Each structure stands twice: as C-alpha cells, then as structure tokens.
Short mmCIF file of C-alpha atoms and ligand atoms in Angstrom, two decimals:
data_model
loop_
_atom_site.label_atom_id
_atom_site.label_comp_id
_atom_site.label_asym_id
_atom_site.label_seq_id
_atom_site.Cartn_x
_atom_site.Cartn_y
_atom_site.Cartn_z
CA MET A 788 77.64 90.63 66.50
CA ALA A 789 80.11 92.56 65.49
CA ASP A 790 78.24 96.11 66.43
CA VAL A 791 78.78 95.23 70.16
CA PRO A 792 81.30 97.84 71.20
CA ALA A 793 83.62 95.62 73.17
CA ASP A 794 82.73 97.46 76.52
CA ALA A 795 79.33 96.77 76.29
CA ASN A 796 77.83 96.11 78.96
CA VAL A 797 76.41 92.04 79.06
CA ALA A 798 73.10 92.87 80.93
CA GLY A 799 70.48 92.19 78.66
CA LEU A 800 72.41 90.37 75.95
CA ALA A 801 71.40 86.96 75.79
CA ALA A 802 74.27 84.74 75.73
CA GLY A 803 74.28 83.84 72.51
CA ASN A 804 74.38 87.65 71.08
CA LEU A 805 77.75 88.89 72.68
CA PRO A 806 80.60 88.39 70.26
CA ALA A 807 83.28 85.62 70.98
CA ASP A 808 85.90 87.49 72.48
CA ARG A 809 84.36 89.23 75.19
CA VAL A 810 84.55 87.73 79.31
CA ILE A 811 81.37 88.40 81.18
CA VAL A 812 82.86 89.90 84.90
CA PHE A 813 80.68 88.19 87.55
CA ASP A 814 81.53 90.07 90.38
CA THR A 815 80.72 87.76 93.64
CA THR A 816 82.46 90.40 96.38
CA LEU A 817 78.73 90.85 97.69
CA ARG A 818 78.60 87.34 98.06
CA ASP A 819 81.39 85.06 98.66
CA GLY A 820 83.77 87.98 99.40
CA GLU A 821 81.23 88.81 102.07
CA GLN A 822 81.85 85.46 103.56
CA SER A 823 85.14 86.49 104.34
CA PRO A 824 85.75 86.20 108.42
CA GLY A 825 84.62 89.17 109.53
CA ALA A 826 84.06 91.34 106.88
CA THR A 827 80.03 91.44 107.46
CA LEU A 828 78.69 94.68 105.18
CA THR A 829 75.41 96.42 106.83
CA ALA A 830 73.13 97.38 104.06
CA ASP A 831 74.47 100.94 102.75
CA GLU A 832 77.96 99.79 103.00
CA LYS A 833 76.68 96.65 100.56
CA LEU A 834 74.84 99.96 98.19
CA GLU A 835 77.84 101.55 98.26
CA VAL A 836 80.33 98.30 97.10
CA ALA A 837 77.73 97.96 94.15
CA ASP A 838 77.05 101.62 93.15
CA ALA A 839 81.11 100.85 92.47
CA LEU A 840 81.00 97.58 90.62
CA VAL A 841 78.53 99.27 88.22
CA ALA A 842 81.29 102.43 87.46
CA LEU A 843 83.35 99.87 87.55
CA GLY A 844 81.49 98.31 84.62
CA VAL A 845 81.20 94.54 85.62
CA ASP A 846 78.22 92.67 83.94
CA VAL A 847 77.17 90.58 86.81
CA ILE A 848 76.78 91.97 91.10
CA GLU A 849 76.00 88.55 92.67
CA ALA A 850 74.34 90.64 95.67
CA GLY A 851 74.24 87.61 98.35
CA PHE A 852 71.95 84.29 99.26
CA PRO A 853 68.63 85.78 99.75
CA ALA A 854 67.58 82.06 101.69
CA ALA A 855 70.91 83.10 103.22
CA SER A 856 68.92 85.79 106.29
CA PRO A 857 65.96 88.64 106.08
CA GLY A 858 69.17 91.21 105.96
CA ASP A 859 70.56 89.44 103.14
CA PHE A 860 67.30 89.26 101.11
CA GLU A 861 66.69 92.75 101.71
CA ALA A 862 70.78 93.94 100.38
CA VAL A 863 69.78 92.19 97.82
CA ARG A 864 66.50 93.87 96.56
CA SER A 865 67.57 97.66 97.60
CA ILE A 866 70.72 96.36 95.33
CA ALA A 867 68.27 95.07 92.16
CA ALA A 868 66.16 98.11 93.08
CA ARG A 869 69.11 100.64 92.70
CA ALA A 870 71.52 98.57 89.81
CA ARG A 871 71.50 99.99 86.06
CA GLY A 872 73.13 98.99 83.21
CA VAL A 873 74.31 95.44 84.90
CA VAL A 874 72.46 92.14 85.97
CA VAL A 875 71.64 91.37 89.30
CA ALA A 876 71.93 88.23 90.74
CA GLY A 877 70.51 86.14 93.87
CA LEU A 878 72.11 82.81 95.11
CA ALA A 879 69.91 79.73 95.70
CA ARG A 880 70.14 75.81 96.77
CA ALA A 881 68.82 74.00 94.64
CA VAL A 882 65.90 73.65 95.80
CA GLU A 883 62.11 75.67 96.02
CA SER A 884 61.88 77.54 98.97
CA ASP A 885 65.66 79.59 98.05
CA ILE A 886 64.62 79.92 94.39
CA GLU A 887 61.77 81.76 95.39
CA ARG A 888 63.47 83.93 97.84
CA ALA A 889 66.14 84.48 95.14
CA ALA A 890 63.51 85.69 92.94
CA GLN A 891 61.17 87.73 94.54
CA ALA A 892 64.47 89.84 96.12
CA VAL A 893 65.77 90.15 91.84
CA LYS A 894 62.10 90.89 90.69
CA GLY A 895 62.98 94.30 90.79
CA ALA A 896 66.49 94.16 88.69
CA GLU A 897 66.61 95.69 85.03
CA SER A 898 68.32 92.38 84.44
CA PRO A 899 67.22 89.72 86.88
CA ARG A 900 69.13 86.19 86.96
CA ILE A 901 68.66 83.41 89.40
CA HIS A 902 71.63 81.36 90.55
CA THR A 903 71.04 77.86 91.82
CA PHE A 904 73.43 75.35 92.81
CA ILE A 905 74.05 72.08 94.09
CA ALA A 906 77.24 69.98 94.82
CA THR A 907 78.18 66.80 92.29
CA SER A 908 80.91 65.45 93.68
CA ASP A 909 80.40 61.89 95.07
CA ILE A 910 82.14 63.52 98.40
CA HIS A 911 79.36 65.82 98.85
CA LEU A 912 76.70 63.56 97.61
CA THR A 913 77.68 61.20 99.97
CA HIS A 914 78.64 62.99 103.24
CA LYS A 915 76.59 66.32 102.40
CA LEU A 916 73.96 66.05 100.61
CA ARG A 917 72.94 61.75 101.75
CA THR A 918 71.51 61.48 97.84
CA THR A 919 71.86 59.25 94.76
CA ARG A 920 73.00 60.61 91.47
CA GLU A 921 69.84 59.89 90.17
CA ALA A 922 68.03 61.70 92.72
CA LEU A 923 70.30 65.00 92.07
CA LEU A 924 69.87 64.35 88.30
CA ASP A 925 66.19 64.81 88.97
CA ARG A 926 66.70 67.73 91.33
CA VAL A 927 68.73 69.91 88.45
CA THR A 928 66.22 69.31 85.81
CA ALA A 929 63.34 70.78 87.99
CA MET A 930 64.97 73.33 89.96
CA VAL A 931 66.05 74.12 86.59
CA GLY A 932 63.02 74.39 85.26
CA PHE A 933 61.31 75.92 88.25
CA ALA A 934 64.05 78.89 88.83
CA ARG A 935 63.16 79.32 85.11
CA SER A 936 59.84 79.97 85.54
CA PHE A 937 60.37 83.60 87.25
CA THR A 938 63.36 84.57 85.09
CA ASP A 939 65.00 83.73 81.40
CA ASP A 940 68.32 84.30 83.09
CA VAL A 941 69.63 81.17 85.62
CA GLU A 942 72.55 80.45 86.06
CA PHE A 943 73.13 76.48 87.13
CA SER A 944 76.20 75.18 89.44
CA ALA A 945 77.85 72.62 90.11
CA GLU A 946 79.31 73.04 93.36
CA ASP A 947 82.75 71.05 93.74
CA ALA A 948 82.90 70.29 89.70
CA THR A 949 86.70 69.67 89.73
CA ARG A 950 86.45 67.23 92.25
CA SER A 951 83.34 65.40 90.61
CA ASP A 952 83.73 62.79 88.04
CA TRP A 953 83.73 64.38 84.76
CA ASP A 954 81.13 62.30 82.66
CA PHE A 955 78.97 62.51 85.29
CA LEU A 956 79.46 66.32 85.25
CA VAL A 957 78.49 66.17 81.70
CA THR A 958 74.85 64.67 82.21
CA VAL A 959 74.63 66.66 84.77
CA PHE A 960 75.09 69.60 82.98
CA LYS A 961 73.42 68.46 79.84
CA ARG A 962 70.07 68.20 82.44
CA ALA A 963 70.49 71.76 83.09
CA VAL A 964 70.45 72.53 79.60
CA GLU A 965 67.64 70.68 78.76
CA ALA A 966 66.14 72.86 81.75
CA GLY A 967 66.67 75.76 80.48
CA ALA A 968 70.16 76.76 82.09
CA THR A 969 71.42 80.28 80.08
CA THR A 970 75.00 80.12 82.16
CA LEU A 971 76.67 76.60 83.32
CA ASN A 972 79.68 77.16 86.28
CA VAL A 973 81.87 75.10 87.19
CA PRO A 974 83.29 75.69 90.29
CA ASP A 975 86.54 74.95 91.95
CA THR A 976 84.61 75.46 95.46
CA VAL A 977 87.72 74.22 97.18
CA GLY A 978 90.72 75.36 94.84
CA TYR A 979 92.03 72.02 94.25
CA THR A 980 92.34 72.23 90.66
CA THR A 981 95.43 73.06 88.26
CA PRO A 982 95.44 75.16 85.55
CA ASP A 983 96.11 72.93 83.01
CA GLU A 984 93.53 70.51 84.47
CA MET A 985 91.21 73.54 84.52
CA ALA A 986 91.19 74.05 80.79
CA ALA A 987 91.26 69.68 80.51
CA LEU A 988 87.52 70.51 82.43
CA ILE A 989 86.27 73.06 80.43
CA ARG A 990 87.11 71.66 76.54
CA TYR A 991 86.12 67.99 77.84
CA LEU A 992 82.23 69.95 79.08
CA ARG A 993 82.59 71.74 75.91
CA GLU A 994 82.84 68.55 73.50
CA ARG A 995 80.20 66.54 75.05
CA VAL A 996 77.18 68.89 76.32
CA ALA A 997 75.26 68.94 73.97
CA GLY A 998 73.15 72.22 73.49
CA ILE A 999 76.50 73.78 75.28
CA ASP A 1000 77.12 76.35 73.17
CA ARG A 1001 73.94 78.30 73.51
CA CYS A 1002 75.23 79.38 77.69
CA VAL A 1003 77.49 80.81 78.34
CA ILE A 1004 80.88 78.75 80.62
CA SER A 1005 81.66 79.98 83.66
CA VAL A 1006 84.33 79.38 86.09
CA HIS A 1007 84.28 80.03 90.03
CA CYS A 1008 87.83 79.41 91.88
CA HIS A 1009 89.11 79.68 95.02
CA ASP A 1010 92.72 80.48 96.18
CA ASP A 1011 93.28 77.39 98.94
CA LEU A 1012 96.39 76.77 96.46
CA GLY A 1013 97.26 80.30 95.17
CA MET A 1014 95.71 79.26 91.89
CA ALA A 1015 92.81 81.03 91.51
CA THR A 1016 93.17 83.70 89.05
CA ALA A 1017 95.82 80.92 87.24
CA ASN A 1018 92.79 78.46 87.07
CA THR A 1019 90.53 81.10 86.17
CA LEU A 1020 93.09 82.19 82.85
CA ALA A 1021 93.16 78.99 81.89
CA ALA A 1022 89.71 78.18 81.80
CA VAL A 1023 88.97 81.67 79.53
CA ALA A 1024 91.92 80.40 77.03
CA ALA A 1025 89.96 77.24 77.63
CA GLY A 1026 86.89 78.43 75.82
CA ALA A 1027 84.49 79.99 79.42
CA ARG A 1028 83.64 83.50 78.42
CA GLN A 1029 81.97 83.94 82.43
CA VAL A 1030 84.80 84.59 85.39
CA GLU A 1031 83.83 84.86 88.67
CA VAL A 1032 85.31 86.98 90.84
CA THR A 1033 85.49 88.78 93.65
CA VAL A 1034 87.27 92.52 94.54
CA ASN A 1035 91.23 92.16 96.22
CA GLY A 1036 90.19 88.53 95.83
CA ILE A 1037 87.96 87.95 98.64
CA GLY A 1038 86.15 85.74 100.19
CA GLU A 1039 85.79 81.97 102.11
CA ARG A 1040 89.48 80.90 103.20
CA ALA A 1041 92.09 81.86 101.02
CA GLY A 1042 89.64 83.67 99.36
CA ASN A 1043 88.05 84.23 95.37
CA THR A 1044 89.71 84.24 92.19
CA ALA A 1045 90.52 88.62 92.37
CA LEU A 1046 89.00 90.41 89.95
CA GLU A 1047 91.98 92.64 89.46
CA GLU A 1048 94.64 90.57 88.28
CA VAL A 1049 91.93 88.68 85.89
CA VAL A 1050 90.89 92.23 84.27
CA MET A 1051 94.29 93.39 84.00
CA ALA A 1052 95.70 89.50 82.52
CA LEU A 1053 93.41 89.28 80.08
CA GLY A 1054 94.35 93.35 79.12
CA THR A 1055 97.98 92.92 79.10
CA ARG A 1056 98.25 89.81 77.25
CA ARG A 1057 95.27 90.37 74.22
CA ASP A 1058 98.15 88.69 72.29
CA PHE A 1059 97.88 85.36 74.27
CA PHE A 1060 94.70 85.43 75.06
CA GLY A 1061 93.05 85.93 71.50
CA GLY A 1062 92.17 89.22 72.43
CA ALA A 1063 89.54 88.44 75.21
CA THR A 1064 88.14 91.65 76.68
CA THR A 1065 86.23 93.07 79.36
CA GLY A 1066 83.69 95.94 79.67
CA VAL A 1067 85.62 96.52 83.43
CA ARG A 1068 87.08 100.35 83.34
CA THR A 1069 90.56 99.53 84.95
CA GLU A 1070 90.96 103.02 85.72
CA ARG A 1071 88.22 102.35 88.44
CA ILE A 1072 90.24 99.69 89.62
CA VAL A 1073 92.51 101.13 92.06
CA PRO A 1074 89.71 103.13 93.72
CA THR A 1075 87.16 100.58 93.62
CA SER A 1076 89.79 98.23 96.22
CA ARG A 1077 89.70 101.39 98.40
CA LEU A 1078 86.40 101.30 98.99
CA VAL A 1079 86.19 97.40 99.45
CA SER A 1080 88.91 97.08 101.81
CA GLY A 1081 88.09 100.19 103.91
CA LEU A 1082 84.51 99.03 104.00
CA THR A 1083 84.69 94.68 104.60
CA GLY A 1084 88.04 95.42 107.14
CA LEU A 1085 90.15 93.13 105.09
CA GLN A 1086 93.29 94.96 104.51
CA VAL A 1087 95.40 94.31 100.92
CA GLN A 1088 98.55 92.93 101.40
CA ALA A 1089 101.78 95.05 99.62
CA ASN A 1090 102.58 93.04 97.25
CA LYS A 1091 99.58 91.60 95.78
CA ALA A 1092 99.53 92.55 92.10
CA ILE A 1093 98.00 95.62 90.87
CA VAL A 1094 96.68 96.90 94.22
CA GLY A 1095 99.12 96.62 97.19
CA ALA A 1096 100.80 99.49 97.75
CA ASN A 1097 103.78 97.82 96.62
CA ALA A 1098 102.56 96.90 93.42
CA PHE A 1099 104.29 99.24 90.99
CA ALA A 1100 106.95 100.48 93.73
CA HIS A 1101 110.16 100.21 92.55
CA GLU A 1102 112.76 99.70 95.40
CA ALA A 1103 116.53 98.32 94.04
CA GLY A 1104 118.53 101.45 92.09
CA ILE A 1105 118.58 99.49 89.04
CA HIS A 1106 114.97 99.01 88.22
CA GLN A 1107 114.23 102.68 89.05
CA ASP A 1108 117.11 103.82 86.88
CA GLY A 1109 115.34 101.87 84.42
CA VAL A 1110 111.82 102.89 84.30
CA LEU A 1111 113.07 106.58 84.15
CA LYS A 1112 114.86 106.04 81.20
CA GLU A 1113 111.51 104.17 79.79
CA ARG A 1114 108.85 102.54 81.70
CA THR A 1115 108.30 99.87 79.98
CA THR A 1116 112.25 98.21 81.27
CA TYR A 1117 110.63 97.45 84.58
CA GLU A 1118 106.61 97.83 84.12
CA ILE A 1119 104.30 95.41 81.68
CA MET A 1120 100.97 97.65 83.02
CA ASP A 1121 100.86 101.56 83.44
CA PRO A 1122 99.35 102.45 87.04
CA SER A 1123 97.65 105.46 85.72
CA VAL A 1124 95.84 102.37 83.62
CA VAL A 1125 94.87 101.02 87.23
CA GLY A 1126 94.03 103.77 88.94
CA TRP A 1127 96.95 104.76 91.25
CA GLU A 1128 97.19 108.24 88.81
CA GLY A 1129 93.67 108.42 90.69
CA THR A 1130 95.26 108.70 94.12
CA LYS A 1131 97.58 111.76 93.34
CA LEU A 1132 95.83 115.17 94.74
CA VAL A 1133 92.38 116.15 93.56
CA LEU A 1134 90.92 118.83 96.26
CA GLY A 1135 91.88 121.62 98.84
CA LYS A 1136 90.02 123.37 101.78
CA HIS A 1137 89.07 126.41 99.22
CA SER A 1138 87.16 122.91 96.98
CA GLY A 1139 83.05 124.56 96.81
CA ARG A 1140 80.42 121.95 97.18
CA ALA A 1141 79.79 120.96 93.51
CA GLY A 1142 83.96 119.78 92.88
CA PHE A 1143 83.03 118.49 96.10
CA ARG A 1144 80.38 116.38 94.35
CA SER A 1145 80.96 115.98 90.93
CA THR A 1146 85.09 114.25 92.14
CA LEU A 1147 83.48 112.04 94.44
CA ALA A 1148 81.49 110.99 91.22
CA ASP A 1149 84.60 110.73 89.21
CA ILE A 1150 85.77 108.07 91.64
CA GLY A 1151 82.36 106.18 91.56
CA ILE A 1152 81.05 107.37 94.36
CA ARG A 1153 77.43 107.66 94.80
CA LEU A 1154 75.79 109.36 98.47
CA ASP A 1155 72.18 110.67 98.83
CA GLN A 1156 71.93 114.52 99.82
CA ALA A 1157 72.43 113.66 103.57
CA GLN A 1158 75.40 111.65 102.95
CA LEU A 1159 76.85 114.09 101.14
CA ASP A 1160 76.48 117.26 103.52
CA GLN A 1161 77.83 114.81 105.98
CA ALA A 1162 80.71 113.76 104.02
CA TYR A 1163 81.24 117.20 103.02
CA SER A 1164 81.26 118.66 106.66
CA ARG A 1165 83.87 115.65 107.13
CA PHE A 1166 85.73 116.85 104.45
CA LEU A 1167 86.06 120.48 105.16
CA VAL A 1168 87.75 119.76 108.84
CA LEU A 1169 90.10 116.80 107.09
CA ALA A 1170 91.05 120.18 104.40
CA ASP A 1171 91.51 122.31 107.56
CA ARG A 1172 94.39 119.81 108.65
CA LYS A 1173 95.63 118.74 105.87
CA GLN A 1174 96.78 120.84 102.38
CA ARG A 1175 96.55 117.56 99.88
CA VAL A 1176 92.83 116.27 99.84
CA THR A 1177 93.49 113.14 97.44
CA ALA A 1178 91.17 110.38 96.06
CA ALA A 1179 91.87 108.42 98.52
CA ASP A 1180 91.07 110.40 101.12
CA LEU A 1181 88.12 110.34 99.89
CA VAL A 1182 87.55 106.88 99.54
CA ALA A 1183 88.02 107.18 102.90
CA LEU A 1184 86.62 109.06 104.74
CA VAL A 1185 82.95 107.94 102.64
CA GLY A 1186 84.17 104.08 103.36
CA ASP A 1187 85.09 105.52 107.48
CA GLN A 1188 80.78 107.15 107.18
CA LEU A 1189 79.36 104.61 105.99
CA ALA A 1190 81.16 101.86 108.09
CA THR A 1191 80.28 103.80 110.77
CA GLY A 1192 76.57 105.77 110.53
CA GLN A 1193 75.06 102.38 112.60
CA ASP A 1194 77.49 102.18 115.21
CA THR A 1195 75.72 102.10 118.22
CA LEU A 1196 79.25 103.20 120.03
CA ARG A 1197 80.61 106.68 119.63
CA LEU A 1198 83.50 108.08 121.03
CA VAL A 1199 82.61 111.35 122.83
CA ARG A 1200 86.45 112.51 124.53
CA TRP A 1201 89.25 110.69 125.29
CA ASN A 1202 92.62 111.36 126.48
CA ALA A 1203 95.43 109.22 126.68
CA SER A 1204 98.85 109.84 128.24
CA LEU A 1205 102.24 108.55 128.22
CA GLY A 1206 105.68 109.13 129.69
CA SER A 1207 109.22 107.46 130.82
CA ALA A 1208 108.56 106.99 134.44
CA GLY A 1209 105.90 104.26 134.37
CA PRO A 1210 102.78 102.84 132.25
CA ALA A 1211 100.40 105.15 129.84
CA THR A 1212 97.36 105.32 131.18
CA ALA A 1213 93.99 106.65 129.28
CA SER A 1214 90.67 107.77 130.21
CA VAL A 1215 87.40 108.12 127.51
CA VAL A 1216 83.96 108.79 127.38
CA VAL A 1217 81.66 106.39 125.10
CA ALA A 1218 78.47 107.39 124.44
CA ARG A 1219 75.33 104.60 124.12
CA GLY A 1220 72.22 106.13 122.69
CA ASP A 1221 71.76 109.07 124.88
CA ALA A 1222 73.84 107.64 127.54
CA GLU A 1223 77.31 108.63 128.65
CA HIS A 1224 79.68 106.07 130.17
CA GLY A 1225 83.39 106.17 131.29
CA GLY A 1226 86.53 103.98 131.88
CA ASP A 1227 90.24 104.66 132.64
CA GLY A 1228 93.03 101.27 131.38
CA VAL A 1229 96.60 101.54 132.02
CA GLY A 1230 98.60 99.91 129.61
CA ASN A 1231 101.65 99.05 127.88
CA GLY A 1232 101.36 102.19 125.72
CA PRO A 1233 98.61 104.52 124.68
CA VAL A 1234 96.55 102.71 122.28
CA ASP A 1235 96.95 99.92 124.62
CA ALA A 1236 95.45 102.24 127.29
CA LEU A 1237 92.66 103.21 125.89
CA PHE A 1238 91.10 100.06 124.54
CA GLN A 1239 91.19 99.17 128.27
CA ALA A 1240 89.63 102.54 128.94
CA ILE A 1241 86.78 101.21 126.42
CA GLU A 1242 86.94 97.64 128.12
CA ALA A 1243 85.44 99.51 130.76
CA ALA A 1244 83.08 101.78 129.66
CA THR A 1245 81.45 99.22 127.16
CA GLY A 1246 81.62 96.52 129.85
CA ILE A 1247 82.34 94.24 125.86
CA GLU A 1248 84.74 92.10 126.75
CA ASN A 1249 86.76 90.55 123.95
CA GLU A 1250 89.67 89.25 122.25
CA LEU A 1251 91.94 91.64 119.67
CA GLU A 1252 92.90 89.55 116.79
CA HIS A 1253 94.44 92.13 114.73
CA TYR A 1254 94.91 95.63 114.71
CA HIS A 1255 96.65 97.33 111.50
CA VAL A 1256 97.49 101.25 111.04
CA GLU A 1257 98.60 102.54 108.18
CA ALA A 1258 98.32 106.34 106.83
CA VAL A 1259 95.90 106.93 103.80
CA THR A 1260 98.95 109.18 101.52
CA PRO A 1261 101.86 109.68 102.36
CA GLY A 1262 103.35 112.74 103.87
CA GLU A 1263 102.82 113.88 107.62
CA ASP A 1264 99.88 115.38 107.24
CA ALA A 1265 97.63 111.93 106.46
CA GLN A 1266 94.81 110.80 108.03
CA GLY A 1267 96.01 107.00 109.97
CA GLN A 1268 93.14 104.54 109.30
CA VAL A 1269 93.24 101.67 111.48
CA ARG A 1270 91.85 97.84 111.23
CA ILE A 1271 90.41 96.24 113.85
CA ARG A 1272 88.97 92.72 114.62
CA VAL A 1273 87.92 90.94 118.14
CA ARG A 1274 86.48 88.45 119.32
CA ALA A 1275 84.12 87.09 121.79
CA GLY A 1276 83.99 83.17 121.66
CA ASP A 1277 82.70 82.49 118.42
CA ALA A 1278 81.41 86.48 117.56
CA VAL A 1279 84.15 87.84 115.23
CA ALA A 1280 84.32 91.82 113.73
CA THR A 1281 85.69 94.17 112.72
CA GLY A 1282 85.78 97.87 112.16
CA HIS A 1283 88.20 100.68 110.84
CA GLY A 1284 88.41 103.65 112.11
CA LEU A 1285 90.05 107.33 110.30
CA ALA A 1286 91.87 110.36 112.13
CA THR A 1287 94.80 112.26 111.65
CA ASP A 1288 95.45 111.06 115.07
CA ILE A 1289 96.41 107.19 115.01
CA VAL A 1290 95.52 106.83 119.07
CA GLU A 1291 92.04 108.76 118.12
CA ALA A 1292 91.96 106.55 114.68
CA SER A 1293 92.81 103.12 116.91
CA ALA A 1294 89.94 104.13 119.74
CA ARG A 1295 87.46 104.95 116.90
CA ALA A 1296 87.71 101.01 115.03
CA TYR A 1297 87.70 100.22 118.04
CA LEU A 1298 84.78 100.82 119.18
CA ALA A 1299 83.37 99.59 115.50
CA ALA A 1300 84.76 96.93 116.32
CA LEU A 1301 82.28 96.37 119.32
CA SER A 1302 79.57 97.70 117.98
CA ARG A 1303 79.57 95.36 115.47
CA LEU A 1304 80.57 92.51 117.88
CA GLU A 1305 77.09 93.02 119.85
CA VAL A 1306 75.05 92.51 117.03
CA ASP A 1307 76.55 89.52 115.79
CA PRO A 1308 74.07 86.98 116.45
CA ALA A 1309 77.04 84.70 117.51
CA TYR A 1310 77.90 86.84 120.89
CA ARG A 1311 76.83 86.59 124.33
CA ARG A 1312 76.88 89.50 127.15
CA PRO A 1313 80.13 87.37 129.96
CA GLU A 1314 76.74 88.05 132.09
CA ALA A 1315 74.71 85.39 129.67
CA VAL A 1316 77.60 83.09 129.76
CA ALA A 1317 78.22 83.34 133.76
CA ALA A 1318 74.69 82.72 134.11
CA GLU A 1319 74.16 79.58 131.91
CA PRO A 1320 74.95 76.63 133.89
CA ALA A 1321 78.38 74.09 133.92
CA GLY A 1322 79.20 71.54 131.31
O1 KIV B 1411 82.20 78.29 95.46
C1 KIV B 1411 81.62 77.64 95.01
O2 KIV B 1411 81.37 75.86 94.45
C2 KIV B 1411 80.59 78.60 95.05
C3 KIV B 1411 79.03 78.34 94.59
C4 KIV B 1411 78.05 78.83 95.04
C5 KIV B 1411 78.94 78.72 93.05
O3 KIV B 1411 80.17 79.61 96.02
ZN1 ZN B 1412 82.64 80.04 96.22
#
C-alpha cells in the first residue's frame, strides 16, 4: 500500500495493509524485559516506560502478563487506557482464564491485542505440558478462536519453536491461521538457533503454512548464545515482518533481542535488508535506553552497541585523527541520529517551568502536574549545584523520582567520616512513615559504614550483590548515580540513588533497594525465619 508513510504507526492497520518493507517493532520491555532478575518496575515506572515507548515510535507494546498477578493486570489495564497510536498487547497462556484476563486488561486500548502462546517442542510437550501433539493442536484451535472472540488482533506464539519439529510446527501454525490468528510468532525461547537456521525455518514456514501470507510473521529471540540480534535480522531477511525486542536487550537470563541494535542495523544496512524500515524515531533511542536502565537498575555495559557509553568513543589516536578528518572513516552511524546529541546542554538555573516542561516533552517524558511540580523543584536544587543540566541529568532525575516515589524508607540525615587513623564510621536516621530510626556503623570506607548503619536502623538483613557508581554526565559537578542489587534468601531487589555526592547517592540507592526487598513476596524477616521449625 504505497500511500502508507514509512513511519506510520502500525496501530489500526491490518497486516495485509502494511507496505511490504515495513517491519513492525513489538516491544516487550515491560513483559519479557521485566522478567530480568531484580528488574521489577512499579506501576508509575511502567507508565513512564510506556510513554517513552510511544514517543520512541514502537508499533506494539507488550504491557505485561495480566494473569500473572493483580499488579500485572492493573499495569496492562492502565497502559491500555493511556497509550495512544500504538497496539497494546497482553500475554496469555493458551488457557481460557488467562485469555479472559488478557482480554479484560487490554480492552480499553485503542488497538488491543491478545498474545497467546503454547510450547510446541517435544521437550516441553513431554516434560512440562505432559500432553500429546494431537491434544495440543486442538488446544491451539480452541484458544486462538477463543481469543478472537474478544479482538480481531490475535498473536499466536509457538514457544520453543526453534527446538520443535518443523513439520509439526507447520501444522500448529496452520491451525492457528484457521482459528483466526493474525500474527504468527516464532520464538527462539532458549536462544538456541543460529542465523542460517532461523532464516531457513522462516522460509520453510512461508512455503508450507497455508494462509500465512494473510498473517504477519514475527520473530522473538533470546540471547543465550549472543545471537539474538543476528537471528532476528536473519528472520527479517527471510520474510519476517515483526521483531520482538526490548530496550537495551533486557530480559530473561541473557536477555532478549535489543531494540536499538535491530532498528539501527535495518536503518544502517537498508541496502542489504531490501529497504526494510521501522517507524522508530531513532533520536529517542539513547534517552529511552537511559530511562529504562535508570528505572530497572539494569546497567548498560560501556561497550554495548548503540547505547553503551563507549559506543561512539574513539580511543586510538589513528581513529581520532580519521574521525576528525572525516566522520565516516570510523563511524557507520552518526551519534546524533540515535540521540547522543540530546545528552548535551539543555537547561540552566534560569530556565523557567515552561522550558523545563517542553524539554521533558522533547526527550519523551510526560508527567502529571504533581509529578512535574516535584521534578521542577528537584531540578532547581540541582541547577543551583550544577551549571549545565543536560537531558541525561533530567532522565536520571525523573527516573529517580518515579523509582523512589513509593518507597517506604526515606533518608532523613546521615554522617560519615574517614581518616587515616582507623576504619570509617557512619550514623544515619531513616524514616519509615512517621517513625524515625537511627543506626550506627563501622566499615572499610564511608559507603560500607553507612550501609552498616542503614542495616542497623532498618533491621533488614541482606547481602549486597551488586554495587555500581557512575557519573550521569562528565564534569566535576556531575551527579553520581548508584545502582545496587540486594538479596535476602529468594527475594532480590534493585534500587538506584542520585545525588551530587556519591556517598549520599549510595545511601539513597541502598534504601530504595531495601524498600523494595521488604515488599517482595519472597522476603521473610529474620525473626520469621528464626521462628520456623528447623528441617
Ligand atoms: O521466549 C518466549 O518464548 C516467550 C514467549 C511467551 C513468546 O517469551
Ligand atoms: Zn521470551
């Protein structure tokens, strides 16, 4: 359909109406991405990510798995009610109760989608589902049909497709098409396949599944062998037209396919991929990456393609010389195209509220009035300490505000001292509701001492699994951002803290993580553990 602009959003367009070279970007940051250990997001954070995804220009947001918990249901429902110009999908196992929940959760969306799945490999059939191929086929027919009774947009996924028998997969997908599926998804659930194999599988299905041309063929890869992006791109080259991705590649185990890698590979190598395009506004990639990393606490490695801090840094003199003479000698993409330029100067202490609001809108952040007022007050405090407030600062600031907004523990005051004479000491006062609790600590350094003091004040025993500090921007007055992961038994939580002082940022991050740890259903207070009968 030639009159559909290349950057048109796919919401509301039937599969057959899409231009042949348009690749649908299905973002599952809020579902598969959120399944990353310790990455749990609050309801407000999920809305913030959803807004950023809309601004980024993805076509489909998989907002969650409504049957998994009341919290997931509510998150999908509120994203469906708010997000516009995008398809909102809810995941459901191929069982009636899940599909009903997903249908209820997405029904307020402008363009609702039910995404139902069942595993098709013999390994899963035998050991997990304990069913036969025949029974599974009947279930596909029944459940895809059931999903279609709620919406015209039904995606069917054959979980573990790449380890399934190819001929059986053909039959499964035929049944799904006959029952009304509009998107057929081929997941590489355990990251097992290779690019050539994935391409061959897509071609095999295209040649044999009757009616597949009326559906969008989708691909969903995991990165266990580091091939998620390569496998996804191979599928596109073989005819897949939906890519399931997450921002920064976050997700179960080694993660999912990274949105930024696929989008930029398609954009940079249009010559190779037959002109395939997406509707992603690439200049939003870096701000969105920062937002997701800030909110999930999942740090982006420095050498990560596109969004890593070093992705466009040239260390070797010969490279620097080349880039100065002609950028394309050593750069295949312009950093400004993916939003690195936006991380430069934006605001100062004389910037007014209107400028502040419009700068936030420019970087894809939408806040309600109360959130905006709070963010503006924090911005003024920051602008007093920091001459140049950049987009990166704002993303960190808003991310921190949303992340800590619902925390039960608050830092009231702290003190830490260190000298050559002995270990560091610290004292802290922490508020929980109206009550204040004090604690003292001694440690190897001020951060360690402060953490001991916080543990004493809160009584929350835990192991510190991960601690990372980084400057949000270069410069002496930069804000320090600390990310922390803590564990107590099976409960895991992450927190991040932001301050111009890294010791304070550390205390804030630690308290944020402990606040979340306490509300993790797997968390048991030490006295509860001690009271349990032994053995
Ligand atoms: O990895 C997987 O198979 C999935 C499906 C639910 C699509 O996430
Ligand atoms: Zn997955």
